[in-house]
Structures are given as C-alpha cells and as structure tokens.
CSV table of C-alpha atoms in Angstrom, one decimal:
chain,number,residue,atom,x,y,z
A,123,ASP,CA,-37.0,-30.6,70.8
A,124,ALA,CA,-37.8,-31.2,74.5
A,125,MET,CA,-36.5,-34.5,75.3
A,126,VAL,CA,-35.5,-37.2,77.9
A,127,ILE,CA,-32.0,-38.3,77.4
A,128,GLN,CA,-30.4,-41.3,78.9
A,129,ASN,CA,-26.7,-41.9,79.0
A,130,PRO,CA,-25.0,-44.2,78.2
A,131,ARG,CA,-27.1,-46.2,75.8
A,132,TYR,CA,-25.2,-49.3,76.7
A,133,GLN,CA,-23.3,-50.0,79.9
A,134,VAL,CA,-21.2,-53.0,80.8
A,135,THR,CA,-20.1,-53.5,84.4
A,136,GLN,CA,-18.6,-56.2,86.5
A,137,PHE,CA,-20.4,-58.2,89.1
A,138,GLY,CA,-20.2,-56.1,92.3
A,139,LYS,CA,-18.8,-53.0,90.7
A,140,PRO,CA,-20.9,-49.8,91.4
A,141,VAL,CA,-22.5,-48.3,88.3
A,142,THR,CA,-24.5,-45.1,87.7
A,143,LEU,CA,-26.9,-44.5,85.0
A,144,SER,CA,-28.0,-40.9,84.2
A,145,CYS,CA,-31.1,-39.2,82.9
A,146,SER,CA,-31.6,-35.6,81.9
A,147,GLN,CA,-34.7,-33.8,80.7
A,148,THR,CA,-35.5,-30.6,78.9
A,149,LEU,CA,-39.3,-30.8,79.5
A,150,ASN,CA,-39.1,-29.2,82.9
A,151,HIS,CA,-41.3,-31.8,84.4
A,152,ASN,CA,-41.8,-32.2,88.0
A,153,VAL,CA,-41.7,-36.0,88.2
A,154,MET,CA,-38.9,-38.3,87.2
A,155,TYR,CA,-39.1,-42.2,87.2
A,156,TRP,CA,-36.8,-45.2,86.9
A,157,TYR,CA,-38.2,-48.4,85.4
A,158,GLN,CA,-36.4,-51.7,85.1
A,159,GLN,CA,-37.4,-53.9,82.2
A,160,LYS,CA,-36.0,-57.4,81.8
A,161,SER,CA,-36.4,-59.3,78.5
A,162,SER,CA,-40.1,-59.9,77.6
A,163,GLN,CA,-41.2,-58.5,80.9
A,164,ALA,CA,-43.2,-55.6,81.9
A,165,PRO,CA,-41.4,-52.3,82.8
A,166,LYS,CA,-41.3,-52.3,86.6
A,167,LEU,CA,-41.2,-49.1,88.6
A,168,LEU,CA,-38.2,-48.8,90.8
A,169,PHE,CA,-38.8,-45.4,92.3
A,170,HIS,CA,-39.7,-41.8,91.3
A,171,TYR,CA,-39.0,-38.3,92.4
A,172,TYR,CA,-41.9,-35.8,92.7
A,173,ASP,CA,-39.7,-32.7,92.6
A,174,LYS,CA,-37.2,-33.5,95.5
A,175,ASP,CA,-39.6,-35.9,97.2
A,176,PHE,CA,-38.2,-39.4,96.8
A,177,ASN,CA,-40.6,-42.3,96.6
A,178,ASN,CA,-39.3,-45.8,96.7
A,179,GLU,CA,-41.4,-48.9,95.7
A,180,ALA,CA,-41.6,-51.3,98.5
A,181,ASP,CA,-40.1,-54.2,96.5
A,182,THR,CA,-37.1,-52.3,95.1
A,183,PRO,CA,-33.8,-53.8,96.4
A,184,ASP,CA,-31.6,-51.7,98.7
A,185,ASN,CA,-29.0,-52.2,96.1
A,186,PHE,CA,-30.7,-49.5,93.9
A,187,GLN,CA,-30.5,-45.9,94.9
A,188,SER,CA,-31.3,-42.7,93.2
A,189,ARG,CA,-30.3,-39.0,93.3
A,190,ARG,CA,-32.0,-36.0,91.8
A,191,PRO,CA,-29.6,-32.9,92.2
A,192,ASN,CA,-31.8,-30.6,90.3
A,193,THR,CA,-34.9,-30.6,88.2
A,194,SER,CA,-33.2,-31.6,85.0
A,195,PHE,CA,-31.1,-34.6,86.2
A,196,CYS,CA,-31.7,-37.9,87.9
A,197,PHE,CA,-29.3,-40.7,88.6
A,198,LEU,CA,-29.8,-44.4,89.2
A,199,ASP,CA,-27.0,-45.9,91.3
A,200,ILE,CA,-26.5,-49.7,91.6
A,201,ARG,CA,-24.2,-50.3,94.4
A,202,SER,CA,-23.3,-54.0,93.8
A,203,PRO,CA,-24.7,-55.2,90.6
A,204,GLY,CA,-25.6,-58.8,90.4
A,205,LEU,CA,-26.2,-60.8,87.2
A,206,GLY,CA,-29.9,-60.5,87.9
A,207,ASP,CA,-29.6,-56.8,87.5
A,208,ALA,CA,-28.9,-57.0,83.8
A,209,ALA,CA,-31.8,-55.2,82.1
A,210,MET,CA,-32.9,-52.2,80.2
A,211,TYR,CA,-33.3,-49.2,82.5
A,212,LEU,CA,-35.9,-46.7,81.4
A,213,CYS,CA,-36.1,-43.1,82.8
A,214,ALA,CA,-39.4,-41.3,82.2
A,215,THR,CA,-40.8,-38.0,83.3
A,216,SER,CA,-44.3,-36.5,83.7
A,217,ARG,CA,-45.5,-33.0,84.0
A,218,ASP,CA,-47.3,-33.8,87.3
A,219,ARG,CA,-48.0,-36.9,89.4
A,220,GLY,CA,-51.1,-38.7,88.5
A,221,GLY,CA,-51.9,-41.9,86.6
A,222,GLU,CA,-53.6,-39.9,83.9
A,223,THR,CA,-50.5,-37.9,83.0
A,224,PRO,CA,-48.7,-39.5,80.2
A,225,LEU,CA,-45.0,-40.6,80.8
A,226,HIS,CA,-42.2,-39.4,78.5
A,227,PHE,CA,-39.6,-42.0,78.1
A,228,GLY,CA,-35.9,-41.8,77.3
A,229,ASN,CA,-34.5,-44.4,75.0
A,230,GLY,CA,-33.1,-46.4,77.9
A,231,THR,CA,-29.8,-47.8,79.0
A,232,ARG,CA,-29.1,-51.5,78.5
A,233,LEU,CA,-27.1,-52.7,81.4
A,234,THR,CA,-24.9,-55.8,81.1
A,235,VAL,CA,-23.3,-57.4,84.1
A,236,THR,CA,-20.3,-59.7,83.5
B,212,ASP,CA,-48.8,-61.4,90.4
B,213,GLN,CA,-49.5,-59.6,87.2
B,214,GLN,CA,-52.3,-57.0,87.5
B,215,VAL,CA,-52.1,-56.1,83.8
B,216,LYS,CA,-51.9,-59.0,81.4
B,217,GLN,CA,-51.3,-59.0,77.7
B,218,ASN,CA,-51.6,-62.6,76.9
B,219,SER,CA,-50.5,-62.4,73.1
B,220,PRO,CA,-46.7,-61.9,72.9
B,221,SER,CA,-47.1,-61.2,69.2
B,222,LEU,CA,-49.6,-60.5,66.5
B,223,SER,CA,-49.2,-60.4,62.7
B,224,VAL,CA,-51.8,-58.4,60.6
B,225,GLN,CA,-51.9,-57.7,56.9
B,226,GLU,CA,-51.4,-54.0,55.9
B,227,GLY,CA,-54.7,-52.3,55.5
B,228,ARG,CA,-56.6,-54.6,57.9
B,229,ILE,CA,-57.6,-54.1,61.4
B,230,SER,CA,-55.2,-54.8,64.3
B,231,ILE,CA,-56.7,-55.6,67.6
B,232,LEU,CA,-54.5,-55.8,70.7
B,233,ASN,CA,-56.0,-57.1,73.9
B,234,CYS,CA,-55.3,-56.4,77.6
B,235,ASP,CA,-56.9,-57.8,80.7
B,236,TYR,CA,-56.6,-56.5,84.3
B,237,THR,CA,-57.2,-57.9,87.6
B,238,ASN,CA,-57.4,-54.9,89.9
B,239,SER,CA,-61.0,-53.6,89.8
B,240,MET,CA,-59.8,-50.3,91.3
B,241,PHE,CA,-57.9,-49.3,88.2
B,242,ASP,CA,-59.8,-46.3,86.7
B,243,TYR,CA,-57.4,-45.0,84.0
B,244,PHE,CA,-55.8,-47.0,81.2
B,245,LEU,CA,-53.1,-46.1,78.7
B,246,TRP,CA,-51.4,-47.6,75.7
B,247,TYR,CA,-47.8,-47.0,74.8
B,248,LYS,CA,-46.0,-47.8,71.5
B,249,LYS,CA,-42.3,-48.9,71.5
B,250,TYR,CA,-40.0,-49.0,68.5
B,251,PRO,CA,-36.7,-50.9,68.7
B,252,ALA,CA,-34.0,-49.0,70.4
B,253,GLU,CA,-36.4,-46.3,71.6
B,254,GLY,CA,-38.3,-45.6,74.7
B,255,PRO,CA,-42.1,-46.2,74.9
B,256,THR,CA,-44.2,-43.3,73.6
B,257,PHE,CA,-47.8,-42.5,74.8
B,258,LEU,CA,-50.4,-43.4,72.3
B,259,ILE,CA,-53.9,-43.2,73.6
B,260,SER,CA,-55.8,-43.4,77.0
B,261,ILE,CA,-59.2,-44.0,78.5
B,262,SER,CA,-60.8,-43.1,81.7
B,263,SER,CA,-63.0,-45.7,83.3
B,264,ILE,CA,-66.1,-43.4,83.0
B,265,LYS,CA,-65.9,-44.0,79.2
B,266,ASP,CA,-66.2,-47.2,77.2
B,267,LYS,CA,-64.5,-45.9,74.0
B,268,ASN,CA,-61.9,-43.3,73.0
B,269,GLU,CA,-60.9,-42.6,69.4
B,270,ASP,CA,-57.9,-40.8,68.0
B,271,GLY,CA,-57.6,-41.0,64.2
B,272,ARG,CA,-56.8,-44.6,63.3
B,273,PHE,CA,-56.6,-45.7,67.0
B,274,THR,CA,-59.6,-46.5,69.2
B,275,VAL,CA,-59.5,-48.0,72.7
B,276,PHE,CA,-62.5,-49.9,74.0
B,277,LEU,CA,-63.0,-50.5,77.7
B,278,ASN,CA,-65.2,-53.2,79.1
B,279,LYS,CA,-65.2,-52.7,82.9
B,280,SER,CA,-67.4,-55.6,83.8
B,281,ALA,CA,-64.9,-58.0,81.9
B,282,LYS,CA,-61.9,-56.1,83.0
B,283,HIS,CA,-60.8,-56.0,79.5
B,284,LEU,CA,-59.6,-53.4,77.1
B,285,SER,CA,-58.5,-53.5,73.5
B,286,LEU,CA,-56.8,-51.2,71.1
B,287,HIS,CA,-58.0,-51.1,67.5
B,288,ILE,CA,-55.9,-49.8,64.6
B,289,VAL,CA,-57.6,-49.2,61.4
B,290,PRO,CA,-56.3,-49.4,58.8
B,291,SER,CA,-53.0,-50.9,59.8
B,292,GLN,CA,-49.9,-49.3,58.2
B,293,PRO,CA,-46.3,-50.6,58.1
B,294,GLY,CA,-45.2,-47.9,60.7
B,295,ASP,CA,-47.5,-49.5,63.2
B,296,SER,CA,-45.1,-52.5,63.6
B,297,ALA,CA,-44.0,-52.0,67.2
B,298,VAL,CA,-44.3,-53.4,70.6
B,299,TYR,CA,-47.6,-52.1,72.4
B,300,PHE,CA,-47.8,-51.8,76.1
B,301,CYS,CA,-51.1,-51.7,78.0
B,302,ALA,CA,-50.9,-49.8,81.3
B,303,ALA,CA,-53.3,-49.0,84.1
B,304,SER,CA,-53.5,-46.9,87.2
B,305,GLU,CA,-55.7,-46.1,90.2
B,306,LEU,CA,-56.1,-42.4,90.3
B,307,GLY,CA,-55.6,-40.6,93.5
B,308,ARG,CA,-54.1,-43.5,95.3
B,309,ASP,CA,-50.4,-44.0,94.6
B,310,ASP,CA,-50.7,-42.9,91.0
B,311,LYS,CA,-48.5,-45.8,90.0
B,312,ILE,CA,-48.7,-46.8,86.5
B,313,ILE,CA,-48.6,-50.6,86.0
B,314,PHE,CA,-47.5,-52.0,82.7
B,315,GLY,CA,-48.3,-55.3,80.9
B,316,LYS,CA,-45.6,-57.2,79.1
B,317,GLY,CA,-46.3,-55.9,75.7
B,318,THR,CA,-47.6,-57.3,72.4
B,319,ARG,CA,-45.2,-57.2,69.4
B,320,LEU,CA,-47.3,-56.3,66.4
B,321,HIS,CA,-46.1,-57.1,62.9
B,322,ILE,CA,-47.8,-55.5,59.9
B,323,LEU,CA,-47.3,-57.6,56.8
B,324,PRO,CA,-47.0,-56.1,53.4
C-alpha cells in the first residue's frame, strides 16, 4: 500500500540536543509538509516542499529546519530543542499544491524534550 | 488568532443517531473546506470536502453543509456507528493564494452503544 511513514514513532531528546525526525512516502507526491500539533491544539504548518522548492511559514522558528534530499524523503531538524517544542510532529504529502488537494498524513512522531 | 474554530472539544452521540459536528471560520476569503478524521495513534485521514460554490456535499453517511453568510459549516453523520468514534478536524483554505490549509482544534466524537 502506498503510504507516508514517519520514524521514529516516539522520540525523546534532551534540552538543547539536536534531533532529526524523518518522513518517507511511496505515493510519489510532489508536496511534503511538516505540521506541529501540541496537545488539544490545531495542527500548525511549519513548512512545506513543493518538489525541491522550500516554503517556510513566517512564524516558524529558526530552530526548525527541513531537508528533502529526494522525492521520497523529508527530514525535520530541530537544532536546539526547547521544552516548548514537545509535540506531535505530523508529516503529510499531497499530489499537488492546492488547498483542494487532500493531504495524506503519516502517523506522526511524538517528541518529548527532557 | 484562530481562523478556523471548533468550539466543541467533544461530543457524545448514541449509536444509530445523527452526529453533527460544527465549525466556524473568520476569514471570508476561504473558499474550500475539508474534514479530516483521526483515530488514536494514527495520522488524520481525509473524509470529505466542499467548495464555496456549493452549500452541500454528500458522500454516503457523511454530509457537509456550508453556510457562507454565517461562515459556518457542519458535518453530519447518519447513522452514527461505533467506528465513527474519532477526532474530527475542520480545515479551510484560500485557493490560489498560498494554498495553505488551516486546521481547527478538532472535536472528539464518542459514539455510545
């Protein structure tokens, strides 16, 4: 089955210690997104890639970076995690850019910062 | 400032009855709306959508109604089944602008036996 896979499902990191979350897709979709969802909050878009074109949201902290080395993989790097960065991180893909194109989500990575 | 609001954090409905989940939005430029369903430990999955040129879209047991003048949409599930117990997210976008999809906080639906 075509899927969006996030690894790991749970990640524990120490305050200030860099961490990388990964996402892969077999859907061959052009667009990959990273969302942050804190408890009982709406998923918040951090950035997205349209093919190799990187699009950062204006309010995404500089602490968050992303890489997309090829169509299938996308990484979220948190350079110096703070306690406030503990959240569920959701990767999503879509065939094309456009609000009417449904997103396909992975199961998320829950990040804990100690 | 929340542009998409789901004011009911949770809702309980008897199996077989109608579930109505509500969503309000503040940005009058939104012209496409989507509902996603999320089970525990899984990512959200797309459920149904509606364009602002319509006021209703139906797919099996799921119907979404849009009231543009009130900036309100609702998702109706009839009849409700145990497998419908999940968190439902309302989302909206402004097509052709930045294509960003803005989510609400979600409503947890409990279907009671």
